[in-house]
PDB file of C-alpha atoms and ligand atoms in Angstrom:
ATOM      1  CA  MET J   1       0.000   0.016   0.009  1.00 75.00           C
ATOM      2  CA  THR J   2       1.376   3.450  -0.896  1.00 89.00           C
ATOM      3  CA  ALA J   3       2.230   5.485   2.171  1.00 96.00           C
ATOM      4  CA  VAL J   4       0.289   8.682   2.576  1.00 98.00           C
ATOM      5  CA  LEU J   5       3.405  10.492   3.619  1.00 98.00           C
ATOM      6  CA  GLU J   6       7.073   9.674   3.268  1.00 98.00           C
ATOM      7  CA  ALA J   7       9.592  12.090   4.693  1.00 98.00           C
ATOM      8  CA  GLU J   8      13.125  11.293   3.554  1.00 98.00           C
ATOM      9  CA  ASP J   9      16.073  12.808   5.348  1.00 98.00           C
ATOM     10  CA  LEU J  10      14.250  16.066   6.057  1.00 98.00           C
ATOM     11  CA  ALA J  11      16.254  19.040   7.315  1.00 98.00           C
ATOM     12  CA  ALA J  12      14.773  22.429   8.176  1.00 98.00           C
ATOM     13  CA  GLY J  13      15.438  25.337  10.445  1.00 96.00           C
ATOM     14  CA  TYR J  14      15.210  29.014  11.173  1.00 97.00           C
ATOM     15  CA  GLY J  15      18.026  31.283  10.007  1.00 94.00           C
ATOM     16  CA  ASP J  16      21.199  29.819  11.410  1.00 94.00           C
ATOM     17  CA  VAL J  17      19.321  27.408  13.680  1.00 94.00           C
ATOM     18  CA  ILE J  18      18.950  23.914  12.264  1.00 96.00           C
ATOM     19  CA  ALA J  19      15.939  22.401  14.039  1.00 97.00           C
ATOM     20  CA  LEU J  20      15.592  19.191  12.053  1.00 98.00           C
ATOM     21  CA  HIS J  21      18.654  17.167  11.126  1.00 97.00           C
ATOM     22  CA  GLY J  22      17.608  14.601   8.539  1.00 97.00           C
ATOM     23  CA  VAL J  23      14.428  13.000   9.778  1.00 98.00           C
ATOM     24  CA  SER J  24      12.855  10.119   7.835  1.00 98.00           C
ATOM     25  CA  LEU J  25       9.435   8.703   8.653  1.00 97.00           C
ATOM     26  CA  THR J  26       6.434   7.100   7.032  1.00 98.00           C
ATOM     27  CA  VAL J  27       2.678   7.619   7.650  1.00 98.00           C
ATOM     28  CA  ALA J  28       0.505   4.706   6.564  1.00 98.00           C
ATOM     29  CA  PRO J  29      -2.938   5.276   5.081  1.00 97.00           C
ATOM     30  CA  ASN J  30      -5.757   5.584   7.608  1.00 97.00           C
ATOM     31  CA  SER J  31      -3.385   5.498  10.557  1.00 97.00           C
ATOM     32  CA  ILE J  32      -2.790   7.626  13.589  1.00 98.00           C
ATOM     33  CA  THR J  33       0.927   8.337  13.567  1.00 98.00           C
ATOM     34  CA  VAL J  34       2.366  10.302  16.457  1.00 97.00           C
ATOM     35  CA  LEU J  35       5.404  12.488  16.953  1.00 97.00           C
ATOM     36  CA  LEU J  36       6.678  12.641  20.496  1.00 95.00           C
ATOM     37  CA  GLY J  37       9.494  14.560  22.058  1.00 92.00           C
ATOM     38  CA  SER J  38      10.131  17.168  24.719  1.00 90.00           C
ATOM     39  CA  ASN J  39       9.905  20.916  24.270  1.00 91.00           C
ATOM     40  CA  GLY J  40      12.076  22.070  21.457  1.00 93.00           C
ATOM     41  CA  ALA J  41      12.601  18.577  19.993  1.00 94.00           C
ATOM     42  CA  GLY J  42      11.376  19.699  16.569  1.00 96.00           C
ATOM     43  CA  LYS J  43       7.792  18.401  16.418  1.00 96.00           C
ATOM     44  CA  SER J  44       6.217  21.649  15.276  1.00 96.00           C
ATOM     45  CA  THR J  45       9.101  22.263  12.874  1.00 97.00           C
ATOM     46  CA  PHE J  46       8.506  18.882  11.304  1.00 98.00           C
ATOM     47  CA  LEU J  47       4.762  19.504  10.860  1.00 98.00           C
ATOM     48  CA  ARG J  48       5.387  23.008   9.471  1.00 97.00           C
ATOM     49  CA  THR J  49       7.861  21.575   6.949  1.00 98.00           C
ATOM     50  CA  ILE J  50       5.307  18.995   5.829  1.00 98.00           C
ATOM     51  CA  ALA J  51       2.649  21.700   5.519  1.00 97.00           C
ATOM     52  CA  GLY J  52       5.053  23.790   3.404  1.00 97.00           C
ATOM     53  CA  LEU J  53       5.164  26.676   5.898  1.00 96.00           C
ATOM     54  CA  LEU J  54       8.918  26.175   6.291  1.00 97.00           C
ATOM     55  CA  PRO J  55      11.269  25.464   3.411  1.00 96.00           C
ATOM     56  CA  THR J  56      12.936  22.078   3.167  1.00 97.00           C
ATOM     57  CA  ARG J  57      16.689  22.460   3.392  1.00 96.00           C
ATOM     58  CA  ARG J  58      17.462  18.884   2.544  1.00 97.00           C
ATOM     59  CA  GLY J  59      15.525  15.738   1.755  1.00 98.00           C
ATOM     60  CA  HIS J  60      12.198  14.985   0.148  1.00 97.00           C
ATOM     61  CA  ILE J  61       8.503  14.918   1.028  1.00 98.00           C
ATOM     62  CA  VAL J  62       6.381  12.435  -0.874  1.00 98.00           C
ATOM     63  CA  PHE J  63       2.571  12.574  -0.512  1.00 98.00           C
ATOM     64  CA  SER J  64       0.602   9.612  -1.871  1.00 97.00           C
ATOM     65  CA  GLY J  65       3.461   8.803  -4.209  1.00 96.00           C
ATOM     66  CA  GLN J  66       3.954  12.349  -5.466  1.00 97.00           C
ATOM     67  CA  ASP J  67       7.056  14.387  -4.649  1.00 98.00           C
ATOM     68  CA  ILE J  68       5.704  17.652  -3.130  1.00 98.00           C
ATOM     69  CA  THR J  69       8.970  18.994  -1.793  1.00 97.00           C
ATOM     70  CA  SER J  70       8.767  22.057  -4.062  1.00 96.00           C
ATOM     71  CA  CYS J  71       5.023  22.649  -3.750  1.00 97.00           C
ATOM     72  CA  ARG J  72       3.749  25.789  -2.003  1.00 97.00           C
ATOM     73  CA  SER J  73       1.675  25.466   1.138  1.00 95.00           C
ATOM     74  CA  ASP J  74      -1.603  26.344  -0.625  1.00 93.00           C
ATOM     75  CA  GLN J  75      -0.916  23.679  -3.235  1.00 95.00           C
ATOM     76  CA  ARG J  76      -0.449  21.197  -0.432  1.00 96.00           C
ATOM     77  CA  VAL J  77      -3.774  22.206   1.104  1.00 94.00           C
ATOM     78  CA  ASP J  78      -5.358  21.602  -2.327  1.00 92.00           C
ATOM     79  CA  LEU J  79      -3.813  18.131  -2.318  1.00 95.00           C
ATOM     80  CA  GLY J  80      -5.368  17.467   1.086  1.00 95.00           C
ATOM     81  CA  ILE J  81      -2.588  18.211   3.571  1.00 97.00           C
ATOM     82  CA  VAL J  82      -4.142  20.359   6.271  1.00 96.00           C
ATOM     83  CA  MET J  83      -2.493  21.564   9.475  1.00 95.00           C
ATOM     84  CA  VAL J  84      -4.161  22.611  12.720  1.00 94.00           C
ATOM     85  CA  PRO J  85      -1.340  24.592  14.346  1.00 90.00           C
ATOM     86  CA  GLU J  86      -0.319  24.805  17.940  1.00 83.00           C
ATOM     87  CA  GLY J  87      -2.122  27.562  19.832  1.00 74.00           C
ATOM     88  CA  ARG J  88      -5.340  27.296  17.784  1.00 71.00           C
ATOM     89  CA  LEU J  89      -5.110  30.620  15.935  1.00 81.00           C
ATOM     90  CA  ILE J  90      -8.799  31.127  15.408  1.00 89.00           C
ATOM     91  CA  PHE J  91     -10.142  34.578  14.514  1.00 93.00           C
ATOM     92  CA  PRO J  92     -11.429  36.062  17.790  1.00 93.00           C
ATOM     93  CA  GLN J  93     -13.579  38.773  16.151  1.00 95.00           C
ATOM     94  CA  LEU J  94     -15.380  36.406  13.834  1.00 95.00           C
ATOM     95  CA  THR J  95     -18.225  34.128  14.829  1.00 96.00           C
ATOM     96  CA  VAL J  96     -17.823  30.390  15.142  1.00 96.00           C
ATOM     97  CA  GLU J  97     -19.582  29.872  11.818  1.00 96.00           C
ATOM     98  CA  GLU J  98     -17.464  32.496  10.047  1.00 95.00           C
ATOM     99  CA  ASN J  99     -14.326  30.824  11.396  1.00 95.00           C
ATOM    100  CA  LEU J 100     -15.562  27.473  10.086  1.00 95.00           C
ATOM    101  CA  LYS J 101     -16.345  28.869   6.631  1.00 94.00           C
ATOM    102  CA  LEU J 102     -12.834  30.275   6.374  1.00 92.00           C
ATOM    103  CA  GLY J 103     -11.557  26.709   6.682  1.00 90.00           C
ATOM    104  CA  ALA J 104     -13.142  25.867   3.327  1.00 88.00           C
ATOM    105  CA  PHE J 105     -11.130  28.307   1.245  1.00 82.00           C
ATOM    106  CA  SER J 106      -9.694  25.903  -1.308  1.00 81.00           C
ATOM    107  CA  PRO J 107     -11.806  25.507  -4.460  1.00 81.00           C
ATOM    108  CA  ARG J 108     -12.205  21.811  -3.699  1.00 81.00           C
ATOM    109  CA  ALA J 109     -13.558  22.488  -0.226  1.00 82.00           C
ATOM    110  CA  ARG J 110     -15.595  25.581  -1.091  1.00 84.00           C
ATOM    111  CA  THR J 111     -18.075  23.735  -3.276  1.00 85.00           C
ATOM    112  CA  ARG J 112     -18.904  21.486  -0.333  1.00 86.00           C
ATOM    113  CA  GLN J 113     -19.000  24.194   2.344  1.00 88.00           C
ATOM    114  CA  ALA J 114     -22.610  23.648   3.441  1.00 90.00           C
ATOM    115  CA  GLU J 115     -22.120  19.911   3.745  1.00 90.00           C
ATOM    116  CA  GLY J 116     -18.901  20.505   5.687  1.00 90.00           C
ATOM    117  CA  LEU J 117     -20.703  22.807   8.126  1.00 94.00           C
ATOM    118  CA  ASP J 118     -23.393  20.184   8.722  1.00 93.00           C
ATOM    119  CA  GLN J 119     -20.758  17.567   9.410  1.00 91.00           C
ATOM    120  CA  ALA J 120     -18.860  19.899  11.759  1.00 92.00           C
ATOM    121  CA  TYR J 121     -22.026  20.584  13.741  1.00 95.00           C
ATOM    122  CA  VAL J 122     -22.823  16.860  13.977  1.00 93.00           C
ATOM    123  CA  MET J 123     -19.319  16.155  15.271  1.00 91.00           C
ATOM    124  CA  PHE J 124     -19.234  19.143  17.613  1.00 93.00           C
ATOM    125  CA  PRO J 125     -22.796  19.944  18.776  1.00 93.00           C
ATOM    126  CA  ARG J 126     -21.356  22.581  21.103  1.00 93.00           C
ATOM    127  CA  LEU J 127     -20.112  24.572  18.154  1.00 95.00           C
ATOM    128  CA  LYS J 128     -23.567  24.445  16.651  1.00 96.00           C
ATOM    129  CA  GLU J 129     -25.033  25.917  19.852  1.00 96.00           C
ATOM    130  CA  ARG J 130     -22.428  28.642  19.695  1.00 96.00           C
ATOM    131  CA  ARG J 131     -22.416  29.254  15.977  1.00 96.00           C
ATOM    132  CA  SER J 132     -23.123  33.020  16.336  1.00 97.00           C
ATOM    133  CA  GLN J 133     -20.759  33.563  19.223  1.00 96.00           C
ATOM    134  CA  MET J 134     -17.438  35.369  18.685  1.00 95.00           C
ATOM    135  CA  GLY J 135     -14.499  32.968  18.453  1.00 94.00           C
ATOM    136  CA  GLY J 136     -12.547  34.919  21.085  1.00 93.00           C
ATOM    137  CA  THR J 137     -15.216  34.370  23.716  1.00 94.00           C
ATOM    138  CA  LEU J 138     -15.102  30.539  23.517  1.00 93.00           C
ATOM    139  CA  SER J 139     -13.404  28.592  26.261  1.00 89.00           C
ATOM    140  CA  GLY J 140      -9.963  27.108  25.517  1.00 87.00           C
ATOM    141  CA  GLY J 141     -11.411  23.668  24.862  1.00 87.00           C
ATOM    142  CA  GLU J 142     -14.136  25.066  22.617  1.00 90.00           C
ATOM    143  CA  GLN J 143     -11.482  27.057  20.672  1.00 92.00           C
ATOM    144  CA  GLN J 144      -9.575  23.835  20.139  1.00 91.00           C
ATOM    145  CA  MET J 145     -12.738  22.141  18.837  1.00 91.00           C
ATOM    146  CA  LEU J 146     -13.239  25.095  16.513  1.00 94.00           C
ATOM    147  CA  ALA J 147      -9.651  24.885  15.242  1.00 94.00           C
ATOM    148  CA  LEU J 148     -10.042  21.179  14.586  1.00 94.00           C
ATOM    149  CA  ALA J 149     -13.433  21.652  12.935  1.00 95.00           C
ATOM    150  CA  ARG J 150     -12.064  24.416  10.779  1.00 94.00           C
ATOM    151  CA  GLY J 151      -9.216  22.159   9.645  1.00 94.00           C
ATOM    152  CA  LEU J 152     -11.784  19.497   8.685  1.00 94.00           C
ATOM    153  CA  MET J 153     -13.706  22.067   6.590  1.00 94.00           C
ATOM    154  CA  ALA J 154     -10.676  22.003   4.248  1.00 93.00           C
ATOM    155  CA  ARG J 155     -11.408  18.355   3.450  1.00 92.00           C
ATOM    156  CA  PRO J 156      -8.068  16.903   4.468  1.00 95.00           C
ATOM    157  CA  GLN J 157      -6.662  13.553   3.516  1.00 96.00           C
ATOM    158  CA  LEU J 158      -3.747  14.001   5.865  1.00 98.00           C
ATOM    159  CA  LEU J 159      -4.501  15.988   9.012  1.00 98.00           C
ATOM    160  CA  LEU J 160      -1.497  17.445  10.835  1.00 98.00           C
ATOM    161  CA  LEU J 161      -2.388  18.195  14.481  1.00 97.00           C
ATOM    162  CA  ASP J 162       0.050  20.127  16.646  1.00 96.00           C
ATOM    163  CA  GLU J 163      -0.603  19.538  20.347  1.00 94.00           C
ATOM    164  CA  PRO J 164      -4.384  19.708  20.225  1.00 92.00           C
ATOM    165  CA  THR J 165      -4.777  18.938  23.952  1.00 91.00           C
ATOM    166  CA  LEU J 166      -2.222  21.467  25.217  1.00 89.00           C
ATOM    167  CA  GLY J 167      -3.621  23.349  28.218  1.00 85.00           C
ATOM    168  CA  LEU J 168      -6.966  21.595  28.216  1.00 87.00           C
ATOM    169  CA  ALA J 169      -8.677  20.094  31.239  1.00 87.00           C
ATOM    170  CA  PRO J 170      -8.577  16.286  31.325  1.00 88.00           C
ATOM    171  CA  VAL J 171     -12.229  15.898  30.298  1.00 89.00           C
ATOM    172  CA  MET J 172     -11.737  18.121  27.286  1.00 88.00           C
ATOM    173  CA  ALA J 173      -8.481  16.391  26.346  1.00 90.00           C
ATOM    174  CA  THR J 174     -10.280  13.080  26.480  1.00 91.00           C
ATOM    175  CA  MET J 175     -12.914  14.426  24.163  1.00 89.00           C
ATOM    176  CA  ILE J 176     -10.251  15.560  21.678  1.00 91.00           C
ATOM    177  CA  PHE J 177      -8.582  12.131  21.763  1.00 93.00           C
ATOM    178  CA  GLU J 178     -12.012  10.505  21.142  1.00 93.00           C
ATOM    179  CA  THR J 179     -12.555  12.832  18.206  1.00 93.00           C
ATOM    180  CA  ILE J 180      -9.204  11.908  16.739  1.00 95.00           C
ATOM    181  CA  LYS J 181     -10.134   8.222  16.952  1.00 96.00           C
ATOM    182  CA  GLN J 182     -13.463   8.947  15.247  1.00 94.00           C
ATOM    183  CA  LEU J 183     -11.657  10.793  12.497  1.00 94.00           C
ATOM    184  CA  LYS J 184      -9.511   7.812  11.866  1.00 96.00           C
ATOM    185  CA  ALA J 185     -12.604   5.604  11.809  1.00 96.00           C
ATOM    186  CA  SER J 186     -14.053   7.896   9.168  1.00 93.00           C
ATOM    187  CA  GLY J 187     -11.053   7.177   6.924  1.00 94.00           C
ATOM    188  CA  LEU J 188      -8.713  10.068   7.654  1.00 97.00           C
ATOM    189  CA  THR J 189      -4.945   9.782   8.135  1.00 98.00           C
ATOM    190  CA  ILE J 190      -3.589  11.727  11.075  1.00 98.00           C
ATOM    191  CA  LEU J 191      -0.115  12.839  12.083  1.00 98.00           C
ATOM    192  CA  LEU J 192      -0.264  14.087  15.637  1.00 97.00           C
ATOM    193  CA  ALA J 193       2.362  15.904  17.720  1.00 97.00           C
ATOM    194  CA  GLU J 194       1.652  15.583  21.422  1.00 92.00           C
ATOM    195  CA  GLN J 195       3.122  15.938  24.883  1.00 82.00           C
ATOM    196  CA  ASP J 196       0.661  13.627  26.593  1.00 83.00           C
ATOM    197  CA  VAL J 197       2.783  10.594  25.816  1.00 87.00           C
ATOM    198  CA  ARG J 198       0.756   7.854  27.427  1.00 86.00           C
ATOM    199  CA  ARG J 199      -2.623   8.795  26.058  1.00 89.00           C
ATOM    200  CA  THR J 200      -1.176   9.565  22.660  1.00 92.00           C
ATOM    201  CA  LEU J 201       0.548   6.196  22.428  1.00 93.00           C
ATOM    202  CA  GLU J 202      -2.672   4.478  23.444  1.00 92.00           C
ATOM    203  CA  ILE J 203      -4.342   5.672  20.251  1.00 95.00           C
ATOM    204  CA  ALA J 204      -1.241   5.519  18.028  1.00 97.00           C
ATOM    205  CA  ASP J 205      -0.661   2.994  15.302  1.00 97.00           C
ATOM    206  CA  GLN J 206       2.884   4.114  14.890  1.00 97.00           C
ATOM    207  CA  GLY J 207       5.033   6.523  16.899  1.00 97.00           C
ATOM    208  CA  TYR J 208       8.284   8.409  16.351  1.00 97.00           C
ATOM    209  CA  VAL J 209      10.290  10.090  19.065  1.00 95.00           C
ATOM    210  CA  LEU J 210      12.359  13.181  18.235  1.00 95.00           C
ATOM    211  CA  GLU J 211      15.229  14.397  20.297  1.00 94.00           C
ATOM    212  CA  SER J 212      17.068  17.606  19.348  1.00 95.00           C
ATOM    213  CA  GLY J 213      15.814  17.412  15.792  1.00 97.00           C
ATOM    214  CA  LYS J 214      16.799  13.792  15.241  1.00 97.00           C
ATOM    215  CA  LEU J 215      14.812  10.581  15.307  1.00 96.00           C
ATOM    216  CA  ALA J 216      15.589   8.767  18.555  1.00 94.00           C
ATOM    217  CA  MET J 217      13.084   5.893  18.516  1.00 94.00           C
ATOM    218  CA  SER J 218      10.216   4.527  16.539  1.00 96.00           C
ATOM    219  CA  GLY J 219       7.764   1.680  16.868  1.00 96.00           C
ATOM    220  CA  SER J 220       4.096   0.788  17.173  1.00 95.00           C
ATOM    221  CA  GLY J 221       2.134   2.497  19.936  1.00 93.00           C
ATOM    222  CA  ALA J 222       2.237  -0.684  21.996  1.00 92.00           C
ATOM    223  CA  GLU J 223       5.946  -1.183  21.483  1.00 93.00           C
ATOM    224  CA  LEU J 224       6.740   2.355  22.571  1.00 92.00           C
ATOM    225  CA  ILE J 225       4.519   2.191  25.673  1.00 88.00           C
ATOM    226  CA  ALA J 226       6.381  -0.953  26.711  1.00 89.00           C
ATOM    227  CA  ASP J 227       9.816   0.557  26.013  1.00 86.00           C
ATOM    228  CA  GLN J 228      11.806   1.239  29.150  1.00 83.00           C
ATOM    229  CA  ARG J 229      13.387   4.335  27.619  1.00 82.00           C
ATOM    230  CA  ILE J 230       9.960   5.915  26.989  1.00 80.00           C
ATOM    231  CA  GLY J 231       8.964   5.077  30.543  1.00 74.00           C
ATOM    232  CA  SER J 232      11.911   6.757  32.109  1.00 76.00           C
ATOM    233  CA  ALA J 233      12.177   9.759  29.779  1.00 75.00           C
ATOM    234  CA  TYR J 234       8.496  10.636  29.321  1.00 73.00           C
ATOM    235  CA  LEU J 235       6.296   8.742  31.731  1.00 68.00           C
ATOM    236  CA  GLY J 236       8.256   9.207  34.946  1.00 64.00           C
ATOM    237  CA  ILE J 237       8.509   5.449  35.671  1.00 59.00           C
TER     238      ILE J 237
HETATM  239  N1  ATP W 301      10.505  30.819  14.686  1.00 52.10           N
HETATM  240  C1  ATP W 301      11.621  30.286  15.189  1.00 52.10           C
HETATM  241  N2  ATP W 301      12.820  30.942  15.111  1.00 52.10           N
HETATM  242  C2  ATP W 301      13.980  30.415  15.608  1.00 52.10           C
HETATM  243  N3  ATP W 301      14.022  29.195  16.217  1.00 52.10           N
HETATM  244  C3  ATP W 301      12.905  28.520  16.303  1.00 52.10           C
HETATM  245  C4  ATP W 301      11.639  29.017  15.810  1.00 52.10           C
HETATM  246  N4  ATP W 301      10.680  28.081  16.062  1.00 52.10           N
HETATM  247  C5  ATP W 301      11.299  27.054  16.684  1.00 52.10           C
HETATM  248  N5  ATP W 301      12.647  27.311  16.813  1.00 52.10           N
HETATM  249  C6  ATP W 301      13.664  26.447  17.442  1.00 52.10           C
HETATM  250  O1  ATP W 301      13.609  25.178  16.765  1.00 52.10           O
HETATM  251  C7  ATP W 301      13.742  24.088  17.700  1.00 52.10           C
HETATM  252  C8  ATP W 301      12.556  23.172  17.542  1.00 52.10           C
HETATM  253  O2  ATP W 301      11.342  23.844  17.915  1.00 52.10           O
HETATM  254  P1  ATP W 301       9.919  23.236  17.747  1.00 52.10           P
HETATM  255  O3  ATP W 301       8.956  24.359  17.922  1.00 52.10           O
HETATM  256  O4  ATP W 301       9.845  22.482  16.465  1.00 52.10           O
HETATM  257  O5  ATP W 301       9.829  22.225  18.934  1.00 52.10           O
HETATM  258  P2  ATP W 301       8.610  21.365  19.495  1.00 52.10           P
HETATM  259  O6  ATP W 301       9.072  19.959  19.547  1.00 52.10           O
HETATM  260  O7  ATP W 301       7.397  21.658  18.740  1.00 52.10           O
HETATM  261  O8  ATP W 301       8.480  21.883  20.995  1.00 52.10           O
HETATM  262  P3  ATP W 301       7.159  22.166  21.906  1.00 52.10           P
HETATM  263  O9  ATP W 301       6.781  20.848  22.454  1.00 52.10           O
HETATM  264  O10 ATP W 301       7.674  23.090  22.935  1.00 52.10           O
HETATM  265  O11 ATP W 301       6.092  22.761  21.031  1.00 52.10           O
HETATM  266  C9  ATP W 301      13.829  24.732  19.071  1.00 52.10           C
HETATM  267  O12 ATP W 301      15.169  24.765  19.442  1.00 52.10           O
HETATM  268  C10 ATP W 301      13.262  26.141  18.876  1.00 52.10           C
HETATM  269  O13 ATP W 301      13.884  27.032  19.754  1.00 52.10           O
HETATM  270 MG1   MG W 302       5.593  22.511  19.171  1.00 52.10          MG
END
């Protein structure tokens, strides 16, 4: 089966800072693949590079068999690579519904905007209740739902999620993890960067651990949970 994403020897950085030093990984179709690592390990940098928001300094990115290394970020969105960035970045002065509609900006998504809105409201009834409320007045958890729902409005094939549970209360984080599982069940492929190592590995098909911009470990979710090194470095056991 063709991988949805193949990163080959990816290097990227900011000015003189090299934040990724040749990372290779594969995301299988209809999987939840997770990127783990402590603060500054390079998780966001990796996702930004895949989304085309940061230039690739070395290596290749192959999406569904097509080399997209030189594609612009908007072209990648058109192909179905959609990122929900860290920190949500919703528009505070726009209503929930206006925020959602902005997610469907690509021509491919725009023609199916009404259908996308219906689906978003089925998945997140709370957003439906609050459709006319300003984005900035939502709670942190609700803003995260909105960011996720807006990403889905773009009709992704590969959804890149950067720390969607950061700063959320446990109940809300559980709800986000459940949503991610549902999205997989609906056929989506997900690449997820997270700090909540245990819960992330519980839903992961495959996991990769970054340390200082390099790949330190990889394995199935179950293999990584059982790995002593993960226990001592990330789970405090
Ligand atoms: N805009 C930037 N300019 C300069 N350096 C940056 C920038 N963004 C990130 N870096 C550096 O790149 C490295 C990787 O950062 P990155 O944000 O990818 O880490 P992360 O794994 O996502 O961490 P966190 O879990 O804290 O979000 C860090 O050393 C960071 O300081
Ligand atoms: Mg990050």
